[in-house]
Coordinates of C-alpha atoms and ligand atoms in Angstrom, one line a residue:
M1 CA -101.8 86.1 47.9
S2 CA -99.9 86.2 44.2
L3 CA -97.9 88.9 46.2
L4 CA -96.7 86.1 48.6
R5 CA -96.5 83.3 46.0
L6 CA -93.4 85.6 44.2
Y7 CA -92.1 86.4 47.7
K8 CA -91.4 82.5 47.9
R9 CA -88.4 83.3 45.5
F10 CA -86.4 84.8 48.2
R11 CA -83.6 82.8 49.3
W12 CA -83.0 81.8 52.9
Y13 CA -80.2 84.6 53.4
D14 CA -82.5 87.2 52.3
W15 CA -84.8 86.1 55.2
V16 CA -81.8 86.4 57.6
F17 CA -81.4 89.9 55.8
F18 CA -85.3 90.2 56.7
A19 CA -84.6 89.4 60.4
F20 CA -81.9 92.1 60.5
I21 CA -84.0 94.8 59.3
C22 CA -86.7 94.0 62.0
G23 CA -83.9 93.9 64.4
L24 CA -82.7 97.2 63.3
T25 CA -85.9 98.8 62.8
V26 CA -86.5 98.0 66.6
L27 CA -83.2 99.7 67.3
Q28 CA -84.3 102.6 65.3
V29 CA -87.3 103.4 66.8
F30 CA -85.6 102.9 70.1
C31 CA -83.3 105.6 69.2
S32 CA -86.0 108.0 68.0
M33 CA -87.9 107.5 71.4
K34 CA -84.7 108.3 73.2
N35 CA -84.3 111.3 71.0
V36 CA -87.5 112.4 72.4
D37 CA -86.4 111.9 75.9
Y38 CA -83.3 113.6 75.5
M39 CA -85.1 116.5 73.9
Q40 CA -87.4 116.8 76.6
G41 CA -84.4 116.8 79.2
L42 CA -82.8 119.5 77.2
T43 CA -86.0 121.8 77.1
E44 CA -86.2 121.4 81.0
A45 CA -82.3 122.2 81.2
I46 CA -82.6 125.4 79.0
V47 CA -85.7 126.4 81.2
T48 CA -83.6 125.8 84.4
L49 CA -80.1 127.3 82.6
D50 CA -78.4 124.1 83.5
Q51 CA -75.4 124.1 81.5
D52 CA -74.1 120.7 82.2
A53 CA -77.6 119.3 81.7
I54 CA -77.5 121.2 78.5
W55 CA -74.4 119.4 77.0
W56 CA -75.2 116.4 78.2
N57 CA -79.1 116.3 76.6
G58 CA -77.7 117.8 73.5
G59 CA -74.6 115.4 72.9
M60 CA -76.8 112.3 73.6
M61 CA -79.3 113.7 71.6
V62 CA -76.6 114.0 68.4
A63 CA -75.5 110.5 69.6
V64 CA -78.9 108.5 69.1
A65 CA -79.7 110.7 65.7
A66 CA -76.8 109.4 64.6
G67 CA -77.4 105.8 65.7
Q68 CA -81.0 106.4 64.0
F69 CA -79.0 107.5 60.8
G70 CA -77.0 104.3 61.1
C71 CA -79.7 102.0 61.4
Q72 CA -81.8 103.6 58.4
V73 CA -78.9 103.4 55.8
V74 CA -78.1 99.6 56.9
I75 CA -82.0 99.1 56.6
A76 CA -81.9 100.7 52.9
I77 CA -78.9 99.0 52.0
L78 CA -80.4 95.7 53.2
A79 CA -83.8 96.1 51.9
S80 CA -82.9 97.4 48.2
S81 CA -80.2 94.4 47.8
M82 CA -83.0 92.1 48.7
T83 CA -85.7 93.3 46.3
A84 CA -83.3 94.1 43.6
S85 CA -82.3 90.4 43.6
L86 CA -85.9 89.6 43.5
A87 CA -86.6 91.5 41.0
T88 CA -83.7 90.2 38.9
R89 CA -84.5 86.6 39.7
L90 CA -88.2 87.2 38.7
R91 CA -87.3 88.8 35.3
E92 CA -84.9 85.8 34.9
E93 CA -88.1 83.4 35.6
V94 CA -90.6 85.1 33.5
Y95 CA -88.2 85.3 30.7
E96 CA -87.3 81.3 31.2
R97 CA -91.4 80.6 31.3
V98 CA -92.1 82.7 28.1
S99 CA -88.9 81.1 26.2
A100 CA -90.7 77.8 27.0
Y101 CA -94.3 78.8 26.3
G102 CA -95.6 77.4 22.9
L103 CA -97.0 79.9 20.4
S104 CA -100.7 79.3 21.7
E105 CA -99.5 80.8 25.2
I106 CA -97.8 83.7 23.6
D107 CA -100.8 84.3 21.9
R108 CA -103.0 84.6 25.1
F109 CA -100.9 87.0 26.9
S110 CA -100.0 89.2 23.7
T111 CA -96.5 89.9 23.4
A112 CA -96.8 93.6 24.6
S113 CA -98.4 92.4 27.7
L114 CA -95.4 90.1 28.2
I115 CA -92.8 92.9 27.9
T116 CA -95.2 94.8 30.4
R117 CA -95.1 91.9 32.8
T118 CA -91.4 91.3 32.6
S119 CA -90.7 95.2 32.7
N120 CA -92.9 97.2 34.4
D121 CA -94.9 95.0 36.9
I122 CA -91.9 93.4 38.2
E123 CA -90.3 97.2 38.8
N124 CA -93.5 97.7 40.6
V125 CA -93.8 94.6 42.6
Q126 CA -89.5 95.5 43.5
M127 CA -90.5 98.9 44.6
S128 CA -93.6 98.1 46.6
T129 CA -91.9 95.6 48.2
L130 CA -89.0 97.9 49.3
L131 CA -91.9 100.2 50.9
V132 CA -93.1 97.2 52.8
F133 CA -89.9 96.1 54.3
R134 CA -89.2 99.4 55.1
M135 CA -92.6 100.9 56.5
L136 CA -95.1 97.7 57.6
F137 CA -92.6 96.8 60.3
S138 CA -91.6 100.5 61.5
A139 CA -94.8 102.1 61.4
P140 CA -96.6 99.9 63.5
V141 CA -93.7 99.7 66.0
T142 CA -93.1 103.7 66.3
A143 CA -96.8 104.2 66.6
I144 CA -97.4 101.8 69.4
W145 CA -94.4 102.7 71.4
A146 CA -94.9 106.6 71.1
I147 CA -98.6 105.8 71.8
C148 CA -97.5 104.1 75.3
K149 CA -95.3 106.9 76.0
I150 CA -98.0 109.4 75.7
Q151 CA -100.5 107.8 77.4
A152 CA -99.0 108.2 80.9
T153 CA -98.5 111.9 80.2
S154 CA -102.1 113.6 79.8
M155 CA -105.5 112.7 78.6
E156 CA -106.4 116.2 77.4
L157 CA -103.1 116.2 75.0
T158 CA -104.1 112.5 74.3
W159 CA -107.2 113.5 72.8
V160 CA -105.6 115.9 70.3
A161 CA -103.4 113.2 69.1
I162 CA -106.2 111.1 68.4
V163 CA -108.3 114.1 66.7
A164 CA -105.1 114.3 64.6
V165 CA -104.8 110.6 63.5
L166 CA -108.6 110.4 62.6
I167 CA -108.3 112.9 60.3
I168 CA -105.5 111.5 58.8
V169 CA -107.2 108.1 58.4
L170 CA -110.5 109.7 57.0
A171 CA -108.4 111.6 54.5
L172 CA -106.5 108.9 53.1
S173 CA -109.5 106.4 53.2
A174 CA -111.0 108.7 51.0
M175 CA -108.4 109.4 48.8
M176 CA -108.1 105.6 48.6
F177 CA -111.6 105.3 47.5
F178 CA -110.7 107.6 44.5
V179 CA -107.2 106.5 43.2
L180 CA -107.7 102.4 44.1
P181 CA -110.1 101.5 40.9
K182 CA -107.8 103.6 38.9
F183 CA -104.5 102.1 40.0
K184 CA -106.2 98.5 39.1
I185 CA -106.7 99.4 35.4
S186 CA -103.4 101.3 34.8
Q187 CA -101.7 98.1 34.1
K188 CA -104.3 97.5 31.0
I189 CA -103.5 101.1 29.6
I190 CA -99.7 100.9 29.5
D191 CA -100.0 97.2 27.9
R192 CA -102.3 99.0 25.3
L193 CA -99.7 101.6 25.0
N194 CA -96.9 99.1 24.8
Q195 CA -98.9 97.6 21.8
V196 CA -99.8 100.3 20.0
T197 CA -95.9 101.7 19.9
R198 CA -94.7 98.3 18.8
E199 CA -97.2 98.2 16.0
G200 CA -96.3 101.5 14.9
I201 CA -92.5 101.0 15.1
S202 CA -92.3 97.7 13.6
G203 CA -94.7 97.9 10.9
V204 CA -93.4 101.7 10.0
R205 CA -93.1 100.9 6.6
V206 CA -96.5 100.1 5.8
V207 CA -97.5 102.9 7.8
R208 CA -95.6 105.6 5.7
A209 CA -96.6 103.5 2.3
Y210 CA -100.2 104.1 3.4
N211 CA -99.7 107.5 4.5
A212 CA -101.5 106.1 7.8
E213 CA -99.2 108.1 10.0
Q214 CA -102.2 110.3 10.9
Y215 CA -104.2 107.1 11.8
Q216 CA -101.4 105.4 14.1
N217 CA -100.7 108.5 15.5
D218 CA -104.5 108.8 16.8
K219 CA -104.4 105.5 18.3
F220 CA -101.2 106.2 20.0
E221 CA -102.4 109.5 21.6
K222 CA -105.5 107.9 22.4
A223 CA -103.7 105.4 24.2
N224 CA -101.0 107.8 25.6
D225 CA -104.0 110.5 26.4
D226 CA -105.5 107.6 28.4
L227 CA -102.5 106.9 30.5
M228 CA -102.0 110.6 31.1
N229 CA -105.4 111.1 32.3
L230 CA -105.2 108.3 34.4
N231 CA -102.1 109.4 36.0
L232 CA -102.9 113.2 36.3
Y233 CA -106.1 111.9 38.3
T234 CA -104.3 109.9 40.7
S235 CA -101.2 112.1 40.9
R236 CA -103.1 115.2 41.5
I237 CA -105.0 113.2 44.4
M238 CA -101.8 111.9 45.7
Q239 CA -100.3 115.4 45.5
L240 CA -103.1 116.5 48.1
M241 CA -101.1 114.5 50.6
N242 CA -98.5 117.1 51.2
P243 CA -100.3 120.1 52.0
L244 CA -103.1 117.7 54.1
M245 CA -100.2 116.5 55.7
T246 CA -98.7 119.8 56.5
I247 CA -102.0 121.0 58.0
V248 CA -102.5 118.1 60.2
L249 CA -99.2 118.2 61.5
D250 CA -99.6 122.2 62.3
G251 CA -102.7 121.6 63.5
A252 CA -101.6 119.3 65.8
S253 CA -98.9 121.4 67.1
L254 CA -101.1 124.2 67.6
G255 CA -103.7 122.3 69.5
I256 CA -101.0 120.7 71.9
Y257 CA -99.4 123.9 72.5
A258 CA -102.9 125.5 73.1
V259 CA -104.2 122.7 75.5
G260 CA -100.6 122.6 77.1
A261 CA -100.7 126.4 77.5
H262 CA -104.0 125.8 79.4
L263 CA -102.6 122.9 81.5
M264 CA -99.4 124.9 82.2
K265 CA -101.6 127.5 84.0
S266 CA -103.0 125.1 86.3
L267 CA -99.8 123.7 86.8
A268 CA -100.5 120.1 86.0
I269 CA -97.7 120.0 83.5
D270 CA -94.1 121.7 82.5
Y271 CA -93.3 123.1 79.2
A272 CA -90.5 120.1 78.5
T273 CA -93.6 117.5 78.6
I274 CA -95.4 119.4 76.3
V275 CA -92.4 119.8 73.6
A276 CA -91.8 116.1 74.4
F277 CA -95.6 115.2 73.5
S278 CA -95.8 117.2 70.4
S279 CA -92.7 115.5 69.2
L280 CA -94.4 111.9 70.1
C281 CA -97.5 113.0 68.4
I282 CA -96.1 113.9 65.0
Q283 CA -94.2 110.5 65.0
I284 CA -97.7 108.7 65.6
I285 CA -99.3 110.9 62.9
F286 CA -96.4 110.1 60.5
A287 CA -96.8 106.3 61.4
F288 CA -100.0 106.2 60.3
M289 CA -99.8 108.4 57.4
M290 CA -96.9 105.8 56.3
L291 CA -99.3 102.6 57.0
L292 CA -102.0 104.1 55.1
M293 CA -99.8 105.1 51.9
L294 CA -98.6 101.5 52.1
F295 CA -102.6 100.6 51.7
V296 CA -102.6 102.9 48.7
M297 CA -99.7 101.5 47.2
M298 CA -100.6 97.7 48.0
P299 CA -103.4 97.0 45.5
R300 CA -101.4 98.3 42.3
A301 CA -98.5 95.8 43.4
M302 CA -100.9 93.2 44.0
V303 CA -102.2 93.8 40.5
C304 CA -98.5 93.7 39.2
A305 CA -97.7 90.6 41.2
R306 CA -100.8 88.7 39.7
R307 CA -100.1 89.7 36.5
V308 CA -96.4 88.4 36.9
D309 CA -97.6 85.4 38.9
E310 CA -100.1 84.4 35.6
V311 CA -97.4 84.1 33.7
L312 CA -95.4 82.0 36.2
R313 CA -98.0 79.8 36.6
L314 CA -99.1 79.0 33.6
K315 CA -97.9 76.1 32.5
P316 CA -96.3 75.6 28.8
S317 CA -98.3 73.4 26.8
I318 CA -95.8 71.7 25.1
V319 CA -93.6 70.5 27.5
D320 CA -90.8 67.5 27.5
P321 CA -92.0 64.1 28.1
E322 CA -90.8 62.6 31.5
E323 CA -89.3 59.9 29.9
E324 CA -87.8 60.5 26.4
V325 CA -88.2 57.8 23.9
L326 CA -85.3 57.4 22.0
P327 CA -85.6 57.2 18.1
D328 CA -83.8 54.6 16.7
P329 CA -80.4 55.6 15.3
A330 CA -80.9 53.8 12.1
I331 CA -84.0 55.4 11.3
Q332 CA -83.2 59.1 10.1
G333 CA -85.6 61.8 8.6
E334 CA -88.6 59.8 8.7
I335 CA -91.8 61.8 8.8
V336 CA -95.0 60.1 9.4
F337 CA -98.3 62.3 9.9
D338 CA -101.1 59.8 11.3
H339 CA -104.6 61.3 10.9
V340 CA -103.3 64.5 11.9
S341 CA -106.1 67.4 13.1
F342 CA -105.5 70.4 14.2
A343 CA -107.4 73.3 15.2
Y344 CA -105.8 76.9 17.0
E345 CA -106.9 77.6 20.4
G346 CA -110.1 79.4 20.5
G347 CA -110.4 78.6 16.6
A348 CA -114.1 77.4 15.6
H349 CA -112.8 74.9 12.9
P350 CA -109.8 72.6 12.6
V351 CA -107.7 74.2 10.2
I352 CA -105.9 70.7 9.4
A353 CA -108.2 67.6 8.9
D354 CA -107.0 64.1 9.0
V355 CA -104.2 64.6 7.3
N356 CA -102.0 61.2 6.4
F357 CA -98.6 60.6 4.6
A358 CA -95.5 59.2 5.2
A359 CA -92.0 60.5 4.1
K360 CA -88.8 58.6 3.9
Q361 CA -85.3 59.5 4.2
G362 CA -83.9 61.9 1.4
Q363 CA -87.6 62.3 -0.1
T364 CA -89.1 65.6 -0.8
I365 CA -92.4 66.1 0.0
A366 CA -94.1 69.5 -1.2
F367 CA -97.4 71.0 0.0
I368 CA -99.5 73.4 -2.0
G369 CA -102.6 74.9 -2.0
E370 CA -104.4 78.2 -1.7
T371 CA -103.8 80.6 0.9
G372 CA -105.3 79.7 4.1
S373 CA -105.0 76.4 3.4
G374 CA -103.1 75.3 6.6
K375 CA -99.9 74.6 4.8
T376 CA -97.9 76.8 7.5
S377 CA -100.3 75.5 10.2
L378 CA -99.4 71.4 8.8
V379 CA -95.5 72.0 8.8
N380 CA -95.3 73.9 12.3
L381 CA -96.8 70.6 13.6
V382 CA -93.6 68.8 12.6
A383 CA -91.4 71.1 14.9
R384 CA -94.0 70.5 17.4
L385 CA -94.8 74.3 17.4
Y386 CA -98.1 73.4 18.2
D387 CA -99.3 70.0 19.3
V388 CA -101.9 68.0 17.3
T389 CA -105.3 68.1 18.5
E390 CA -106.1 64.3 17.3
G391 CA -103.8 61.6 15.6
A392 CA -100.0 61.8 15.7
V393 CA -96.9 63.3 14.0
L394 CA -93.9 60.9 14.1
V395 CA -90.4 61.5 13.5
D396 CA -87.8 58.9 13.0
G397 CA -90.7 56.4 14.3
V398 CA -91.5 58.3 17.7
N399 CA -94.2 60.3 18.5
V400 CA -93.0 63.9 18.6
K401 CA -94.7 64.3 22.4
D402 CA -92.5 61.5 23.6
M403 CA -89.5 63.2 21.9
K404 CA -87.6 65.8 24.1
Q405 CA -88.2 69.2 22.2
A406 CA -84.3 69.7 21.9
T407 CA -83.7 66.3 20.4
L408 CA -86.5 66.9 17.8
R409 CA -85.6 70.3 16.8
K410 CA -81.8 69.5 16.3
K411 CA -82.9 67.3 13.8
I412 CA -84.9 69.8 11.8
G413 CA -83.8 72.8 9.7
F414 CA -86.8 75.1 10.1
V415 CA -87.5 78.3 7.6
P416 CA -90.4 79.8 8.6
Q417 CA -92.5 81.5 6.2
K418 CA -91.9 84.9 7.9
G419 CA -87.8 84.3 8.0
N420 CA -86.5 86.2 10.9
L421 CA -82.9 87.3 11.4
F422 CA -81.5 88.6 14.6
A423 CA -79.1 91.7 15.3
G424 CA -75.6 90.7 14.9
T425 CA -73.4 89.6 12.1
V426 CA -73.9 87.5 9.3
R427 CA -71.9 84.9 10.5
E428 CA -73.7 84.7 14.0
N429 CA -77.0 84.5 12.0
I430 CA -75.9 81.8 10.1
G431 CA -74.8 79.8 13.6
F432 CA -77.8 81.1 15.3
G433 CA -78.4 78.6 18.1
L434 CA -75.1 76.5 17.5
D435 CA -72.3 76.5 20.1
E436 CA -70.0 76.6 17.5
M437 CA -69.5 76.6 13.9
D438 CA -66.4 76.2 11.8
E439 CA -65.6 77.9 8.6
D440 CA -66.4 75.1 6.2
T441 CA -70.0 74.9 7.8
M442 CA -70.6 78.3 7.5
R443 CA -69.3 78.2 4.1
K444 CA -71.1 75.4 2.7
A445 CA -74.4 76.6 3.9
A446 CA -74.1 79.8 2.5
E447 CA -73.3 78.5 -1.0
T448 CA -76.0 75.8 -0.9
A449 CA -78.4 78.9 -0.1
C450 CA -76.7 80.9 -2.8
A451 CA -75.9 83.6 -0.2
S452 CA -72.2 83.6 -0.5
E453 CA -72.3 86.0 -3.7
F454 CA -74.1 88.7 -1.9
I455 CA -72.6 88.4 1.6
E456 CA -68.8 88.2 0.1
K457 CA -69.8 91.4 -2.0
M458 CA -71.1 93.1 1.4
P459 CA -68.2 95.7 2.9
E460 CA -67.2 93.4 5.8
G461 CA -68.3 89.7 4.2
Y462 CA -69.6 87.3 6.6
E463 CA -68.8 90.0 9.3
S464 CA -71.2 92.2 7.9
H465 CA -73.8 93.7 10.5
I466 CA -77.3 92.5 10.2
A467 CA -80.4 94.6 11.7
A468 CA -82.6 93.3 14.0
G469 CA -85.2 91.5 12.2
G470 CA -83.2 91.6 9.2
T471 CA -84.3 95.0 7.9
N472 CA -81.0 96.2 6.2
V473 CA -81.0 93.2 3.5
S474 CA -83.4 92.6 1.1
G475 CA -86.6 90.1 1.0
G476 CA -84.8 87.5 -1.2
Q477 CA -81.4 87.7 0.5
R478 CA -83.4 87.5 4.2
Q479 CA -84.7 84.3 2.7
R480 CA -81.5 82.9 1.5
L481 CA -79.6 83.8 5.0
C482 CA -82.8 82.0 6.7
I483 CA -82.0 79.0 4.5
A484 CA -78.3 79.0 5.2
R485 CA -79.0 79.2 9.0
A486 CA -81.4 76.0 8.5
C487 CA -78.4 74.3 6.3
A488 CA -75.8 75.4 9.2
I489 CA -77.2 72.6 11.7
D490 CA -76.9 70.0 9.2
P491 CA -80.5 68.6 9.7
E492 CA -82.1 65.3 8.7
I493 CA -85.4 67.0 8.0
F494 CA -85.4 70.5 6.2
V495 CA -88.9 72.3 6.5
F496 CA -89.3 75.0 3.7
D497 CA -92.6 77.1 4.5
D498 CA -92.8 79.2 1.4
S499 CA -89.2 79.8 1.7
F500 CA -88.2 80.1 -1.9
S501 CA -91.1 82.8 -2.8
A502 CA -89.1 86.0 -2.8
L503 CA -86.2 84.3 -5.1
D504 CA -86.2 84.5 -8.7
F505 CA -86.9 81.4 -10.6
K506 CA -82.9 80.8 -11.3
T507 CA -82.3 81.0 -7.8
D508 CA -84.9 79.1 -6.9
K509 CA -83.8 76.1 -8.7
A510 CA -80.3 76.8 -8.3
V511 CA -81.0 76.3 -4.1
R512 CA -83.0 73.5 -4.7
E513 CA -80.3 71.7 -6.8
N514 CA -77.9 72.8 -4.4
L515 CA -79.7 71.5 -1.5
A516 CA -80.1 68.0 -3.0
K517 CA -76.3 67.7 -3.8
A518 CA -75.0 68.9 -0.4
Y519 CA -77.5 67.1 1.5
P520 CA -78.8 64.3 0.0
N521 CA -79.8 62.1 2.9
A522 CA -81.9 65.2 4.3
T523 CA -86.0 64.7 3.9
K524 CA -87.3 67.8 2.7
L525 CA -90.9 69.4 3.3
I526 CA -91.3 71.9 0.9
V527 CA -94.4 74.6 1.0
A528 CA -94.7 76.6 -2.2
Q529 CA -97.0 78.3 -4.6
R530 CA -95.1 77.6 -7.7
V531 CA -96.0 74.4 -9.4
G532 CA -92.0 75.1 -11.2
T533 CA -91.1 74.4 -7.3
I534 CA -92.5 71.2 -6.4
M535 CA -92.8 69.3 -9.8
D536 CA -89.8 67.1 -8.8
A537 CA -91.1 66.2 -5.1
D538 CA -91.6 62.7 -4.4
L539 CA -94.9 63.4 -3.1
I540 CA -97.0 66.5 -3.5
L541 CA -100.1 66.8 -1.2
V542 CA -102.5 69.3 -2.4
L543 CA -104.2 71.1 0.3
S544 CA -107.8 72.6 0.5
E545 CA -109.4 74.2 3.6
G546 CA -107.1 72.1 5.5
K547 CA -108.1 68.9 3.7
V548 CA -105.7 66.9 1.5
V549 CA -107.7 66.8 -1.6
G550 CA -105.0 65.3 -3.7
Q551 CA -101.7 63.4 -2.9
G552 CA -99.3 61.9 -5.5
T553 CA -96.6 63.0 -7.8
H554 CA -96.9 65.6 -10.2
R555 CA -97.8 63.1 -13.0
E556 CA -100.4 61.7 -10.9
L557 CA -101.9 64.5 -9.8
L558 CA -102.2 66.2 -12.9
A559 CA -104.0 63.3 -14.2
T560 CA -106.2 63.1 -11.1
C561 CA -106.6 65.8 -9.1
E562 CA -108.8 69.0 -10.5
T563 CA -107.4 71.7 -8.1
Y564 CA -103.8 70.5 -8.8
R565 CA -104.6 70.7 -12.5
D566 CA -106.1 74.4 -11.7
I567 CA -103.0 75.3 -10.0
A568 CA -100.7 74.2 -12.5
L569 CA -102.5 75.5 -15.4
S570 CA -102.8 78.9 -14.0
Q571 CA -98.8 79.0 -13.6
L572 CA -97.9 77.1 -16.9
S573 CA -98.9 76.4 -20.2
K574 CA -100.1 73.1 -21.5
E575 CA -96.8 72.5 -23.4
E576 CA -95.0 73.1 -20.7
L577 CA -96.9 71.0 -18.5
G578 CA -96.8 68.3 -21.1
L579 CA -100.3 68.0 -21.4
Ligands
LIG1 P1 -100.4 81.0 3.1 O1 -99.2 81.0 4.2 O2 -101.0 82.3 3.0 O3 -100.1 80.3 2.0 O4 -101.6 80.3 4.2 P2 -101.0 79.0 4.5 O5 -101.6 77.8 3.9 O6 -100.0 78.8 5.0 O7 -102.4 78.9 6.1 P3 -102.2 78.7 7.8 O8 -101.8 77.6 7.9 O9 -101.1 80.0 7.8 O10 -103.6 79.0 8.1 C1 -104.6 78.2 7.9 C2 -105.5 78.9 8.7 O11 -105.4 78.8 10.0 C3 -106.2 80.0 8.5 O12 -107.7 79.9 8.3 C4 -105.7 81.1 9.3 O13 -106.8 82.3 9.8 C5 -105.7 80.3 10.6 N1 -104.7 80.8 11.5 C6 -103.1 80.6 11.2 N2 -102.5 81.1 12.3 C7 -103.3 81.5 13.4 C8 -103.3 81.5 14.3 O14 -102.2 81.8 15.4 N3 -104.5 81.6 15.4 C9 -105.1 81.4 14.7 N4 -106.6 81.3 15.9 N5 -106.0 81.0 13.5 C10 -104.8 81.1 12.9
LIG2 MG1 -98.3 79.7 5.3

């Protein structure tokens, strides 16, 4: 079923191609049947030493063989182009769908599995579809045509063919019995292998630092061995096909000639008929074998198709509203959390419980709290990376669910806790997601983020290369580039999720002052661990286990919130806090 659903992606002209393939298949089978007729004629001519007939039949054999060859070439070209474009379309669609997924859907599949599904699974679907196009139609047509032809010849010989086909069917069914269950689990093992490989490569620094190479290698080897054993098992069994085919084909020929010789003695049949019969018999056996091979390949293709289809059918939970509510242009940079609660899918407890606050344009709102208190989860809700479980998040007076995601995200300069850069130049990273960025915007962004000094010291300045993930710059440099990237879109709202943690105190202060000067009208949400970073905020929310345990300015909280006072006193002296 899933496979058929995927086939819906074929365009109308693909079906025209398919009709051509069917037509050519019939033509090709016709040629091969004609070939047998001429072969019979040729044999007769050789026996009777009729020169003219030898030339005529021989010539016709070459001609129909050429016709058959031509048909096969065109079928191959049409079928490959159909399946290759189907695969391209599927990859495109899967990629688009995955890009539209919220983080919770990605978590559900796991990244490694999504990669296998986009690459290996689609390729499997492509290969088996190709096989289907070339075999599913041609094998039965050949078999039926050939069976009709041999029936007329002799019952004794037909029995030989029936026995040979039965042996093939039985042997392949036994084979299927052993390999099918293995094929079904192979994709899961490939997922696992991908996951271990990804983890090992992206975490290579930690692996080295902890001397965990052996541990990681063992994990990898386990997955690799599992895959090898499975492949060995299936390919050993599948490889039995070849010798089996040879035995059955040779056995059938032998049987036909033995029975034929017997029949010839009683003058019931001539030699040429036996030659023709043997050739038809081989074609029938081949056709059955191809059909059964299809049955062996299809279950795996179906597993792959189901996995691809699952991705395509899972609707992203975060979707644009049918009718967008446009915010009042007069309102900018306003954020309201109205009794917001949030729980991760499958998570037992809400990680955000009943949070209320309001931010006006240009204000700075800060969030502080122990690790795991829900700060990241909370700011993710502003950019609608997850949807709230209860309550509502309003940006510029509109519920974020009623706004197009693009409209919402254009307003937000988001600096995630785990700053990620992309392979490319510094310029491309700062202008990430922008159609174009002029020189001034880029320089202003870099200067605000205190990134210009180190960028200019790099060998090629703004054209210097950044490695994927930003692994060739320091943690603090990466954070500053991420801040510059947020500045470059000149947002109404900044979200800094612990974005100053890797900066020294001086730079931390300078960046915040620059931000206040360069983007005075932008509302800033700052998550921080350091009290010093957020002391001047207009509103500070103290979080503990997802609940707001204190809300107010630095002064107010020092007086009223014990948790805040504890955090503050653990970092600064009483004198510094003015107590
Ligand atoms: P720090 O960044 O360490 O200061 O913590 P935080 O305050 O930003 O906490 P965060 O919002 O990341 O996490 C809050 C709670 O949610 C923690 O108990 C996490 O275990 C949990 N959590 C975070 N991310 C996920 C997730 O993707 N899935 C699930 N199920 N739980 C998560
Ligand atoms: Mg966090």
